[in-house]
């Protein structure tokens, strides 16, 4: 057989494969190839078997949570700072909102304290008095209210705020908040996952952080897979990125901050644009979720001048997550393809990344038999590892090889 006929036969085989690949993709329609010509449909969370994220490390999650602080005028009120340490530590909740089961079943306002220690010169007192629903006083207001977490330097201590989840069962998530930070230098506003080392173990903390440090220029934020300091207190370069916000944004502008923790890495986005990704010491184990406003006068946060304050203001907070607790709403996703994707049992795939109001699940695809919507893309099987159509580049290469073979044979 001549060389050219061999090439011709090979290219025919390649062309056949091309057709097969295209046909397979039409018949099995993997979820990331949703029929984009059909419009996503707004549905209740209960109509979704799973939620898929967009971005550079797409993942599937069983659960969706949404906290909306935009229309809570009946709960609004800014409490005066409490000057003494005892009153700060023992303050009650600031409004009935924080008594609602919808809040307390998920979140727990914190009032622990952290004593002065080596590297931490200021006593830190978390107070329920620093967690409140605030009236929106912006000239161009897009909401009636927001949630504020406040930190303030008092004469003998730093008054701080933190909310943490009741459960320590979150294992991989994508969380987002429409938020901004205002105030004086020396404060740290954080959205993070946290798992303490087991007592007495030599394990390290497992933690993914988004931190707005008010001593930074307004266009910089810090993204970290903790720990970021070694035993000598030096920065571990691979663990943390000090990044610029996109589009000339400052942390004092409203923006959607997003933190994705997947089995492979942590990725940070602002208004949908990736700002950082770190795969070094990505947490593995189930964790809790925290949002806070604090300082301890350390080198990391800086020190706030007496009688200054910084606030984290949040209009809404949203999360997609998997949990180790099986008694949270039962997921219909039953198997893992080992690649952060899902198997065929997620029949109704939803998204919070397509046009729709914040917090609204949008149905992208549902199975042909049993799907609740007829005009969305249909998917039977397959996952992120499913067949893909051959790219245009490869099609042209195959075509060229065929023409070459025909011409020279
Ligand atoms: C919250 O609930 C507790 C217990 O029922 C009650 O004592 C307290 O007054 C409530 N606080 C507010 C601000 O509604
Ligand atoms: C902080 O120090 C005080 C006084 O020494 C002590 O009573 C308290 O238990 C300490 N708190 C913590 C959290 O270590
Ligand atoms: C103060 O903050 C720094 C930086 O996060 C941390 O290393 C240190 O342990 C903190 N100290 C206390 C007592 O929380
Ligand atoms: C903006 O504030 C005004 C005055 O408080 C209020 O009447 C209006 O409803 C607010 N807008 C929104 C979107 O909540
Ligand atoms: C991060 O960058 C900002 C702006 O250059 C700088 O002020 C800050 O000190 C940096 N932080 C760290 C930990 O290097
Ligand atoms: C992902 O969705 C967000 C909205 O959640 C959007 O802002 C962003 O542009 C989308 N990214 C891509 C790559 O489509
Ligand atoms: C993560 O960041 C590295 C550089 O730090 C880059 O090479 C890689 O492509 C990034 N991965 C993703 C998924 O963005
Ligand atoms: C938290 O755990 C409890 C008990 O396991 C469970 O009933 C609840 O659904 C969990 N909540 C979330 C938000 O996962
Ligand atoms: C979430 O759980 C589902 C069901 O087990 C699984 O298919 C999916 O890959 C998980 N997502 C991540 C990011 O691990």
PDB file of N, CA and C in Angstrom, residues 96-190:
ATOM      1  N   UNK A  96     -35.294  41.770  65.591  1.00  0.00           N
ATOM      2  CA  UNK A  96     -36.006  40.500  65.498  1.00  0.00           C
ATOM      3  C   UNK A  96     -35.612  39.670  64.280  1.00  0.00           C
ATOM      4  N   UNK A  97     -34.985  40.305  63.294  1.00  0.00           N
ATOM      5  CA  UNK A  97     -34.567  39.543  62.117  1.00  0.00           C
ATOM      6  C   UNK A  97     -33.667  38.381  62.516  1.00  0.00           C
ATOM      7  N   UNK A  98     -32.809  38.652  63.505  1.00  0.00           N
ATOM      8  CA  UNK A  98     -31.822  37.640  63.903  1.00  0.00           C
ATOM      9  C   UNK A  98     -32.418  36.568  64.817  1.00  0.00           C
ATOM     10  N   UNK A  99     -33.737  36.704  65.066  1.00  0.00           N
ATOM     11  CA  UNK A  99     -34.481  35.661  65.783  1.00  0.00           C
ATOM     12  C   UNK A  99     -35.257  34.764  64.821  1.00  0.00           C
ATOM     13  N   UNK A 100     -35.369  35.186  63.564  1.00  0.00           N
ATOM     14  CA  UNK A 100     -36.171  34.412  62.614  1.00  0.00           C
ATOM     15  C   UNK A 100     -35.513  33.048  62.357  1.00  0.00           C
ATOM     16  N   UNK A 101     -36.349  32.025  62.291  1.00  0.00           N
ATOM     17  CA  UNK A 101     -35.823  30.675  62.058  1.00  0.00           C
ATOM     18  C   UNK A 101     -35.065  30.598  60.733  1.00  0.00           C
ATOM     19  N   UNK A 102     -35.527  31.365  59.745  1.00  0.00           N
ATOM     20  CA  UNK A 102     -34.841  31.341  58.447  1.00  0.00           C
ATOM     21  C   UNK A 102     -33.381  31.770  58.599  1.00  0.00           C
ATOM     22  N   UNK A 103     -33.122  32.673  59.552  1.00  0.00           N
ATOM     23  CA  UNK A 103     -31.747  33.111  59.809  1.00  0.00           C
ATOM     24  C   UNK A 103     -31.034  32.151  60.753  1.00  0.00           C
ATOM     25  N   UNK A 104     -31.687  31.839  61.869  1.00  0.00           N
ATOM     26  CA  UNK A 104     -31.004  31.059  62.925  1.00  0.00           C
ATOM     27  C   UNK A 104     -30.779  29.595  62.540  1.00  0.00           C
ATOM     28  N   UNK A 105     -31.540  29.085  61.578  1.00  0.00           N
ATOM     29  CA  UNK A 105     -31.325  27.687  61.194  1.00  0.00           C
ATOM     30  C   UNK A 105     -30.021  27.543  60.397  1.00  0.00           C
ATOM     31  N   UNK A 106     -29.543  28.641  59.864  1.00  0.00           N
ATOM     32  CA  UNK A 106     -28.337  28.591  59.025  1.00  0.00           C
ATOM     33  C   UNK A 106     -27.165  29.307  59.689  1.00  0.00           C
ATOM     34  N   UNK A 107     -27.449  30.503  60.218  1.00  0.00           N
ATOM     35  CA  UNK A 107     -26.390  31.361  60.757  1.00  0.00           C
ATOM     36  C   UNK A 107     -26.429  31.434  62.277  1.00  0.00           C
ATOM     37  N   UNK A 108     -25.253  31.680  62.839  1.00  0.00           N
ATOM     38  CA  UNK A 108     -25.128  31.874  64.277  1.00  0.00           C
ATOM     39  C   UNK A 108     -24.244  33.107  64.506  1.00  0.00           C
ATOM     40  N   UNK A 109     -24.813  34.227  65.008  1.00  0.00           N
ATOM     41  CA  UNK A 109     -23.982  35.396  65.315  1.00  0.00           C
ATOM     42  C   UNK A 109     -22.998  35.038  66.437  1.00  0.00           C
ATOM     43  N   UNK A 110     -21.776  35.527  66.339  1.00  0.00           N
ATOM     44  CA  UNK A 110     -20.710  35.118  67.264  1.00  0.00           C
ATOM     45  C   UNK A 110     -20.470  36.159  68.354  1.00  0.00           C
ATOM     46  N   UNK A 111     -20.126  35.687  69.562  1.00  0.00           N
ATOM     47  CA  UNK A 111     -19.658  36.643  70.582  1.00  0.00           C
ATOM     48  C   UNK A 111     -18.465  36.115  71.376  1.00  0.00           C
ATOM     49  N   UNK A 112     -17.650  35.285  70.734  1.00  0.00           N
ATOM     50  CA  UNK A 112     -16.395  34.859  71.382  1.00  0.00           C
ATOM     51  C   UNK A 112     -15.400  36.021  71.377  1.00  0.00           C
ATOM     52  N   UNK A 113     -14.362  35.881  72.179  1.00  0.00           N
ATOM     53  CA  UNK A 113     -13.339  36.932  72.169  1.00  0.00           C
ATOM     54  C   UNK A 113     -11.946  36.328  72.040  1.00  0.00           C
ATOM     55  N   UNK A 114     -10.998  37.164  71.651  1.00  0.00           N
ATOM     56  CA  UNK A 114      -9.615  36.713  71.486  1.00  0.00           C
ATOM     57  C   UNK A 114      -8.720  37.654  72.279  1.00  0.00           C
ATOM     58  N   UNK A 115      -8.043  37.086  73.263  1.00  0.00           N
ATOM     59  CA  UNK A 115      -7.189  37.895  74.139  1.00  0.00           C
ATOM     60  C   UNK A 115      -5.964  38.429  73.417  1.00  0.00           C
ATOM     61  N   UNK A 116      -5.385  39.412  74.033  1.00  0.00           N
ATOM     62  CA  UNK A 116      -4.101  39.935  73.560  1.00  0.00           C
ATOM     63  C   UNK A 116      -3.083  38.798  73.616  1.00  0.00           C
ATOM     64  N   UNK A 117      -2.284  38.690  72.571  1.00  0.00           N
ATOM     65  CA  UNK A 117      -1.237  37.661  72.571  1.00  0.00           C
ATOM     66  C   UNK A 117      -0.092  38.165  71.724  1.00  0.00           C
ATOM     67  N   UNK A 118       0.930  37.341  71.646  1.00  0.00           N
ATOM     68  CA  UNK A 118       2.070  37.646  70.804  1.00  0.00           C
ATOM     69  C   UNK A 118       1.593  37.884  69.364  1.00  0.00           C
ATOM     70  N   UNK A 119       1.881  39.024  68.793  1.00  0.00           N
ATOM     71  CA  UNK A 119       1.485  39.316  67.413  1.00  0.00           C
ATOM     72  C   UNK A 119       0.070  39.842  67.284  1.00  0.00           C
ATOM     73  N   UNK A 120      -0.630  39.889  68.405  1.00  0.00           N
ATOM     74  CA  UNK A 120      -2.022  40.339  68.386  1.00  0.00           C
ATOM     75  C   UNK A 120      -2.224  41.304  69.549  1.00  0.00           C
ATOM     76  N   UNK A 121      -1.824  42.568  69.369  1.00  0.00           N
ATOM     77  CA  UNK A 121      -1.745  43.489  70.509  1.00  0.00           C
ATOM     78  C   UNK A 121      -3.070  44.017  71.021  1.00  0.00           C
ATOM     79  N   UNK A 122      -4.148  43.786  70.306  1.00  0.00           N
ATOM     80  CA  UNK A 122      -5.418  44.387  70.725  1.00  0.00           C
ATOM     81  C   UNK A 122      -6.452  43.306  71.065  1.00  0.00           C
ATOM     82  N   UNK A 123      -7.081  43.448  72.209  1.00  0.00           N
ATOM     83  CA  UNK A 123      -8.159  42.541  72.629  1.00  0.00           C
ATOM     84  C   UNK A 123      -9.304  42.636  71.619  1.00  0.00           C
ATOM     85  N   UNK A 124      -9.788  41.490  71.176  1.00  0.00           N
ATOM     86  CA  UNK A 124     -10.851  41.461  70.162  1.00  0.00           C
ATOM     87  C   UNK A 124     -12.125  40.914  70.783  1.00  0.00           C
ATOM     88  N   UNK A 125     -13.181  41.714  70.745  1.00  0.00           N
ATOM     89  CA  UNK A 125     -14.448  41.283  71.335  1.00  0.00           C
ATOM     90  C   UNK A 125     -15.542  41.266  70.274  1.00  0.00           C
ATOM     91  N   UNK A 126     -15.982  40.087  69.918  1.00  0.00           N
ATOM     92  CA  UNK A 126     -17.110  39.975  68.998  1.00  0.00           C
ATOM     93  C   UNK A 126     -18.392  40.339  69.726  1.00  0.00           C
ATOM     94  N   UNK A 127     -19.234  41.106  69.052  1.00  0.00           N
ATOM     95  CA  UNK A 127     -20.461  41.563  69.695  1.00  0.00           C
ATOM     96  C   UNK A 127     -21.657  41.424  68.767  1.00  0.00           C
ATOM     97  N   UNK A 128     -22.771  40.919  69.311  1.00  0.00           N
ATOM     98  CA  UNK A 128     -24.008  40.847  68.528  1.00  0.00           C
ATOM     99  C   UNK A 128     -24.499  42.256  68.193  1.00  0.00           C
ATOM    100  N   UNK A 129     -24.010  43.242  68.978  1.00  0.00           N
ATOM    101  CA  UNK A 129     -24.395  44.643  68.766  1.00  0.00           C
ATOM    102  C   UNK A 129     -23.810  45.206  67.465  1.00  0.00           C
ATOM    103  N   UNK A 130     -22.838  44.522  66.897  1.00  0.00           N
ATOM    104  CA  UNK A 130     -22.208  44.997  65.651  1.00  0.00           C
ATOM    105  C   UNK A 130     -22.773  44.314  64.408  1.00  0.00           C
ATOM    106  N   UNK A 131     -23.892  43.613  64.577  1.00  0.00           N
ATOM    107  CA  UNK A 131     -24.541  42.919  63.460  1.00  0.00           C
ATOM    108  C   UNK A 131     -25.959  43.474  63.371  1.00  0.00           C
ATOM    109  N   UNK A 132     -26.253  44.226  62.314  1.00  0.00           N
ATOM    110  CA  UNK A 132     -27.566  44.888  62.268  1.00  0.00           C
ATOM    111  C   UNK A 132     -28.030  45.144  60.831  1.00  0.00           C
ATOM    112  N   UNK A 133     -29.333  45.370  60.728  1.00  0.00           N
ATOM    113  CA  UNK A 133     -29.949  45.728  59.450  1.00  0.00           C
ATOM    114  C   UNK A 133     -29.944  47.253  59.371  1.00  0.00           C
ATOM    115  N   UNK A 134     -29.322  47.776  58.331  1.00  0.00           N
ATOM    116  CA  UNK A 134     -29.143  49.231  58.217  1.00  0.00           C
ATOM    117  C   UNK A 134     -29.972  49.787  57.065  1.00  0.00           C
ATOM    118  N   UNK A 135     -30.549  50.956  57.292  1.00  0.00           N
ATOM    119  CA  UNK A 135     -31.295  51.641  56.246  1.00  0.00           C
ATOM    120  C   UNK A 135     -30.323  52.098  55.162  1.00  0.00           C
ATOM    121  N   UNK A 136     -30.716  51.881  53.931  1.00  0.00           N
ATOM    122  CA  UNK A 136     -29.892  52.323  52.802  1.00  0.00           C
ATOM    123  C   UNK A 136     -30.025  53.831  52.661  1.00  0.00           C
ATOM    124  N   UNK A 137     -28.910  54.524  52.860  1.00  0.00           N
ATOM    125  CA  UNK A 137     -28.928  55.996  52.797  1.00  0.00           C
ATOM    126  C   UNK A 137     -28.197  56.518  51.562  1.00  0.00           C
ATOM    127  N   UNK A 138     -27.859  55.606  50.616  1.00  0.00           N
ATOM    128  CA  UNK A 138     -27.201  56.045  49.378  1.00  0.00           C
ATOM    129  C   UNK A 138     -28.112  56.990  48.599  1.00  0.00           C
ATOM    130  N   UNK A 139     -27.506  57.947  47.926  1.00  0.00           N
ATOM    131  CA  UNK A 139     -28.287  58.846  47.088  1.00  0.00           C
ATOM    132  C   UNK A 139     -29.030  58.040  46.014  1.00  0.00           C
ATOM    133  N   UNK A 140     -28.320  57.162  45.338  1.00  0.00           N
ATOM    134  CA  UNK A 140     -28.958  56.306  44.330  1.00  0.00           C
ATOM    135  C   UNK A 140     -29.135  54.923  44.947  1.00  0.00           C
ATOM    136  N   UNK A 141     -30.235  54.746  45.701  1.00  0.00           N
ATOM    137  CA  UNK A 141     -30.377  53.472  46.412  1.00  0.00           C
ATOM    138  C   UNK A 141     -31.041  52.410  45.561  1.00  0.00           C
ATOM    139  N   UNK A 142     -30.467  51.204  45.598  1.00  0.00           N
ATOM    140  CA  UNK A 142     -31.052  50.101  44.853  1.00  0.00           C
ATOM    141  C   UNK A 142     -31.713  49.122  45.811  1.00  0.00           C
ATOM    142  N   UNK A 143     -31.694  49.447  47.097  1.00  0.00           N
ATOM    143  CA  UNK A 143     -32.367  48.606  48.082  1.00  0.00           C
ATOM    144  C   UNK A 143     -32.825  49.498  49.216  1.00  0.00           C
ATOM    145  N   UNK A 144     -33.737  48.993  50.019  1.00  0.00           N
ATOM    146  CA  UNK A 144     -34.185  49.764  51.170  1.00  0.00           C
ATOM    147  C   UNK A 144     -33.207  49.601  52.336  1.00  0.00           C
ATOM    148  N   UNK A 145     -32.614  48.398  52.446  1.00  0.00           N
ATOM    149  CA  UNK A 145     -31.742  48.084  53.591  1.00  0.00           C
ATOM    150  C   UNK A 145     -30.581  47.189  53.156  1.00  0.00           C
ATOM    151  N   UNK A 146     -29.632  46.984  54.054  1.00  0.00           N
ATOM    152  CA  UNK A 146     -28.587  45.968  53.889  1.00  0.00           C
ATOM    153  C   UNK A 146     -28.200  45.441  55.263  1.00  0.00           C
ATOM    154  N   UNK A 147     -27.422  44.382  55.295  1.00  0.00           N
ATOM    155  CA  UNK A 147     -26.860  43.849  56.542  1.00  0.00           C
ATOM    156  C   UNK A 147     -25.490  44.497  56.748  1.00  0.00           C
ATOM    157  N   UNK A 148     -25.267  45.015  57.951  1.00  0.00           N
ATOM    158  CA  UNK A 148     -23.947  45.578  58.267  1.00  0.00           C
ATOM    159  C   UNK A 148     -23.238  44.737  59.327  1.00  0.00           C
ATOM    160  N   UNK A 149     -21.957  44.448  59.091  1.00  0.00           N
ATOM    161  CA  UNK A 149     -21.070  43.919  60.125  1.00  0.00           C
ATOM    162  C   UNK A 149     -20.063  45.035  60.402  1.00  0.00           C
ATOM    163  N   UNK A 150     -19.968  45.429  61.683  1.00  0.00           N
ATOM    164  CA  UNK A 150     -19.191  46.616  62.055  1.00  0.00           C
ATOM    165  C   UNK A 150     -18.006  46.234  62.929  1.00  0.00           C
ATOM    166  N   UNK A 151     -16.881  46.881  62.672  1.00  0.00           N
ATOM    167  CA  UNK A 151     -15.778  46.796  63.633  1.00  0.00           C
ATOM    168  C   UNK A 151     -15.358  48.210  63.988  1.00  0.00           C
ATOM    169  N   UNK A 152     -14.987  48.419  65.271  1.00  0.00           N
ATOM    170  CA  UNK A 152     -14.647  49.762  65.737  1.00  0.00           C
ATOM    171  C   UNK A 152     -13.572  49.664  66.811  1.00  0.00           C
ATOM    172  N   UNK A 153     -12.644  50.602  66.775  1.00  0.00           N
ATOM    173  CA  UNK A 153     -11.598  50.623  67.797  1.00  0.00           C
ATOM    174  C   UNK A 153     -12.100  51.408  69.003  1.00  0.00           C
ATOM    175  N   UNK A 154     -12.192  50.710  70.131  1.00  0.00           N
ATOM    176  CA  UNK A 154     -12.585  51.342  71.379  1.00  0.00           C
ATOM    177  C   UNK A 154     -11.332  51.577  72.219  1.00  0.00           C
ATOM    178  N   UNK A 155     -11.483  52.232  73.359  1.00  0.00           N
ATOM    179  CA  UNK A 155     -10.274  52.617  74.109  1.00  0.00           C
ATOM    180  C   UNK A 155      -9.434  51.410  74.522  1.00  0.00           C
ATOM    181  N   UNK A 156     -10.073  50.330  74.989  1.00  0.00           N
ATOM    182  CA  UNK A 156      -9.278  49.202  75.490  1.00  0.00           C
ATOM    183  C   UNK A 156      -9.430  47.922  74.670  1.00  0.00           C
ATOM    184  N   UNK A 157     -10.187  47.994  73.604  1.00  0.00           N
ATOM    185  CA  UNK A 157     -10.396  46.773  72.814  1.00  0.00           C
ATOM    186  C   UNK A 157     -10.865  47.112  71.403  1.00  0.00           C
ATOM    187  N   UNK A 158     -10.890  46.089  70.540  1.00  0.00           N
ATOM    188  CA  UNK A 158     -11.459  46.212  69.201  1.00  0.00           C
ATOM    189  C   UNK A 158     -12.819  45.528  69.233  1.00  0.00           C
ATOM    190  N   UNK A 159     -13.862  46.291  68.909  1.00  0.00           N
ATOM    191  CA  UNK A 159     -15.221  45.756  68.857  1.00  0.00           C
ATOM    192  C   UNK A 159     -15.413  45.154  67.465  1.00  0.00           C
ATOM    193  N   UNK A 160     -15.824  43.889  67.376  1.00  0.00           N
ATOM    194  CA  UNK A 160     -15.847  43.198  66.077  1.00  0.00           C
ATOM    195  C   UNK A 160     -17.161  42.453  65.851  1.00  0.00           C
ATOM    196  N   UNK A 161     -17.338  41.916  64.649  1.00  0.00           N
ATOM    197  CA  UNK A 161     -18.584  41.229  64.289  1.00  0.00           C
ATOM    198  C   UNK A 161     -18.291  39.986  63.467  1.00  0.00           C
ATOM    199  N   UNK A 162     -19.064  38.937  63.722  1.00  0.00           N
ATOM    200  CA  UNK A 162     -18.909  37.726  62.900  1.00  0.00           C
ATOM    201  C   UNK A 162     -20.188  36.898  62.921  1.00  0.00           C
ATOM    202  N   UNK A 163     -20.563  36.394  61.748  1.00  0.00           N
ATOM    203  CA  UNK A 163     -21.602  35.360  61.695  1.00  0.00           C
ATOM    204  C   UNK A 163     -20.960  34.111  61.110  1.00  0.00           C
ATOM    205  N   UNK A 164     -21.368  32.952  61.645  1.00  0.00           N
ATOM    206  CA  UNK A 164     -20.823  31.676  61.164  1.00  0.00           C
ATOM    207  C   UNK A 164     -21.985  30.714  60.982  1.00  0.00           C
ATOM    208  N   UNK A 165     -21.826  29.729  60.126  1.00  0.00           N
ATOM    209  CA  UNK A 165     -22.913  28.772  59.936  1.00  0.00           C
ATOM    210  C   UNK A 165     -23.045  27.881  61.173  1.00  0.00           C
ATOM    211  N   UNK A 166     -24.267  27.422  61.409  1.00  0.00           N
ATOM    212  CA  UNK A 166     -24.518  26.456  62.481  1.00  0.00           C
ATOM    213  C   UNK A 166     -23.777  25.161  62.196  1.00  0.00           C
ATOM    214  N   UNK A 167     -23.755  24.770  60.920  1.00  0.00           N
ATOM    215  CA  UNK A 167     -23.199  23.459  60.549  1.00  0.00           C
ATOM    216  C   UNK A 167     -21.743  23.549  60.101  1.00  0.00           C
ATOM    217  N   UNK A 168     -21.032  22.460  60.358  1.00  0.00           N
ATOM    218  CA  UNK A 168     -19.641  22.360  59.911  1.00  0.00           C
ATOM    219  C   UNK A 168     -19.549  21.289  58.828  1.00  0.00           C
ATOM    220  N   UNK A 169     -20.576  21.261  57.977  1.00  0.00           N
ATOM    221  CA  UNK A 169     -20.735  20.134  57.056  1.00  0.00           C
ATOM    222  C   UNK A 169     -20.564  20.526  55.593  1.00  0.00           C
ATOM    223  N   UNK A 170     -20.175  21.755  55.323  1.00  0.00           N
ATOM    224  CA  UNK A 170     -20.075  22.213  53.936  1.00  0.00           C
ATOM    225  C   UNK A 170     -18.819  21.646  53.308  1.00  0.00           C
ATOM    226  N   UNK A 171     -18.987  20.983  52.191  1.00  0.00           N
ATOM    227  CA  UNK A 171     -17.821  20.398  51.519  1.00  0.00           C
ATOM    228  C   UNK A 171     -17.920  20.710  50.030  1.00  0.00           C
ATOM    229  N   UNK A 172     -17.246  21.752  49.676  1.00  0.00           N
ATOM    230  CA  UNK A 172     -17.210  22.377  48.350  1.00  0.00           C
ATOM    231  C   UNK A 172     -18.432  23.291  48.176  1.00  0.00           C
ATOM    232  N   UNK A 173     -18.162  24.444  47.633  1.00  0.00           N
ATOM    233  CA  UNK A 173     -19.211  25.457  47.529  1.00  0.00           C
ATOM    234  C   UNK A 173     -18.823  26.555  46.542  1.00  0.00           C
ATOM    235  N   UNK A 174     -19.831  27.342  46.202  1.00  0.00           N
ATOM    236  CA  UNK A 174     -19.637  28.582  45.453  1.00  0.00           C
ATOM    237  C   UNK A 174     -20.480  29.615  46.171  1.00  0.00           C
ATOM    238  N   UNK A 175     -19.827  30.590  46.839  1.00  0.00           N
ATOM    239  CA  UNK A 175     -20.625  31.590  47.564  1.00  0.00           C
ATOM    240  C   UNK A 175     -20.364  32.976  47.005  1.00  0.00           C
ATOM    241  N   UNK A 176     -21.418  33.785  47.057  1.00  0.00           N
ATOM    242  CA  UNK A 176     -21.357  35.112  46.453  1.00  0.00           C
ATOM    243  C   UNK A 176     -22.040  36.124  47.371  1.00  0.00           C
ATOM    244  N   UNK A 177     -21.580  37.357  47.336  1.00  0.00           N
ATOM    245  CA  UNK A 177     -22.296  38.422  48.045  1.00  0.00           C
ATOM    246  C   UNK A 177     -22.186  39.719  47.273  1.00  0.00           C
ATOM    247  N   UNK A 178     -23.318  40.439  47.257  1.00  0.00           N
ATOM    248  CA  UNK A 178     -23.293  41.809  46.737  1.00  0.00           C
ATOM    249  C   UNK A 178     -22.939  42.677  47.937  1.00  0.00           C
ATOM    250  N   UNK A 179     -21.730  43.231  47.926  1.00  0.00           N
ATOM    251  CA  UNK A 179     -21.228  43.869  49.144  1.00  0.00           C
ATOM    252  C   UNK A 179     -20.275  45.007  48.826  1.00  0.00           C
ATOM    253  N   UNK A 180     -20.013  45.798  49.853  1.00  0.00           N
ATOM    254  CA  UNK A 180     -18.950  46.794  49.773  1.00  0.00           C
ATOM    255  C   UNK A 180     -18.413  47.014  51.185  1.00  0.00           C
ATOM    256  N   UNK A 181     -17.244  47.646  51.248  1.00  0.00           N
ATOM    257  CA  UNK A 181     -16.616  47.946  52.528  1.00  0.00           C
ATOM    258  C   UNK A 181     -16.410  49.452  52.604  1.00  0.00           C
ATOM    259  N   UNK A 182     -16.731  50.016  53.748  1.00  0.00           N
ATOM    260  CA  UNK A 182     -16.419  51.438  53.954  1.00  0.00           C
ATOM    261  C   UNK A 182     -15.674  51.578  55.273  1.00  0.00           C
ATOM    262  N   UNK A 183     -14.943  52.654  55.435  1.00  0.00           N
ATOM    263  CA  UNK A 183     -14.347  52.921  56.730  1.00  0.00           C
ATOM    264  C   UNK A 183     -12.857  53.132  56.732  1.00  0.00           C
ATOM    265  N   UNK A 184     -12.308  53.141  57.939  1.00  0.00           N
ATOM    266  CA  UNK A 184     -10.924  53.554  58.182  1.00  0.00           C
ATOM    267  C   UNK A 184      -9.954  52.381  58.072  1.00  0.00           C
ATOM    268  N   UNK A 185      -8.662  52.689  57.877  1.00  0.00           N
ATOM    269  CA  UNK A 185      -7.649  51.644  57.759  1.00  0.00           C
ATOM    270  C   UNK A 185      -7.495  50.822  59.041  1.00  0.00           C
ATOM    271  N   UNK A 186      -7.060  49.562  58.860  1.00  0.00           N
ATOM    272  CA  UNK A 186      -6.774  48.693  60.003  1.00  0.00           C
ATOM    273  C   UNK A 186      -7.835  47.638  60.248  1.00  0.00           C
ATOM    274  N   UNK A 187      -8.899  47.641  59.418  1.00  0.00           N
ATOM    275  CA  UNK A 187      -9.949  46.643  59.557  1.00  0.00           C
ATOM    276  C   UNK A 187      -9.802  45.550  58.512  1.00  0.00           C
ATOM    277  N   UNK A 188     -10.415  44.393  58.797  1.00  0.00           N
ATOM    278  CA  UNK A 188     -10.391  43.271  57.851  1.00  0.00           C
ATOM    279  C   UNK A 188     -11.813  42.742  57.709  1.00  0.00           C
ATOM    280  N   UNK A 189     -12.338  42.758  56.471  1.00  0.00           N
ATOM    281  CA  UNK A 189     -13.688  42.263  56.195  1.00  0.00           C
ATOM    282  C   UNK A 189     -13.523  40.934  55.468  1.00  0.00           C
ATOM    283  N   UNK A 190     -14.051  39.858  56.023  1.00  0.00           N
ATOM    284  CA  UNK A 190     -13.776  38.543  55.450  1.00  0.00           C
ATOM    285  C   UNK A 190     -15.020  37.761  55.096  1.00  0.00           C
TER     286      UNK A 190
END
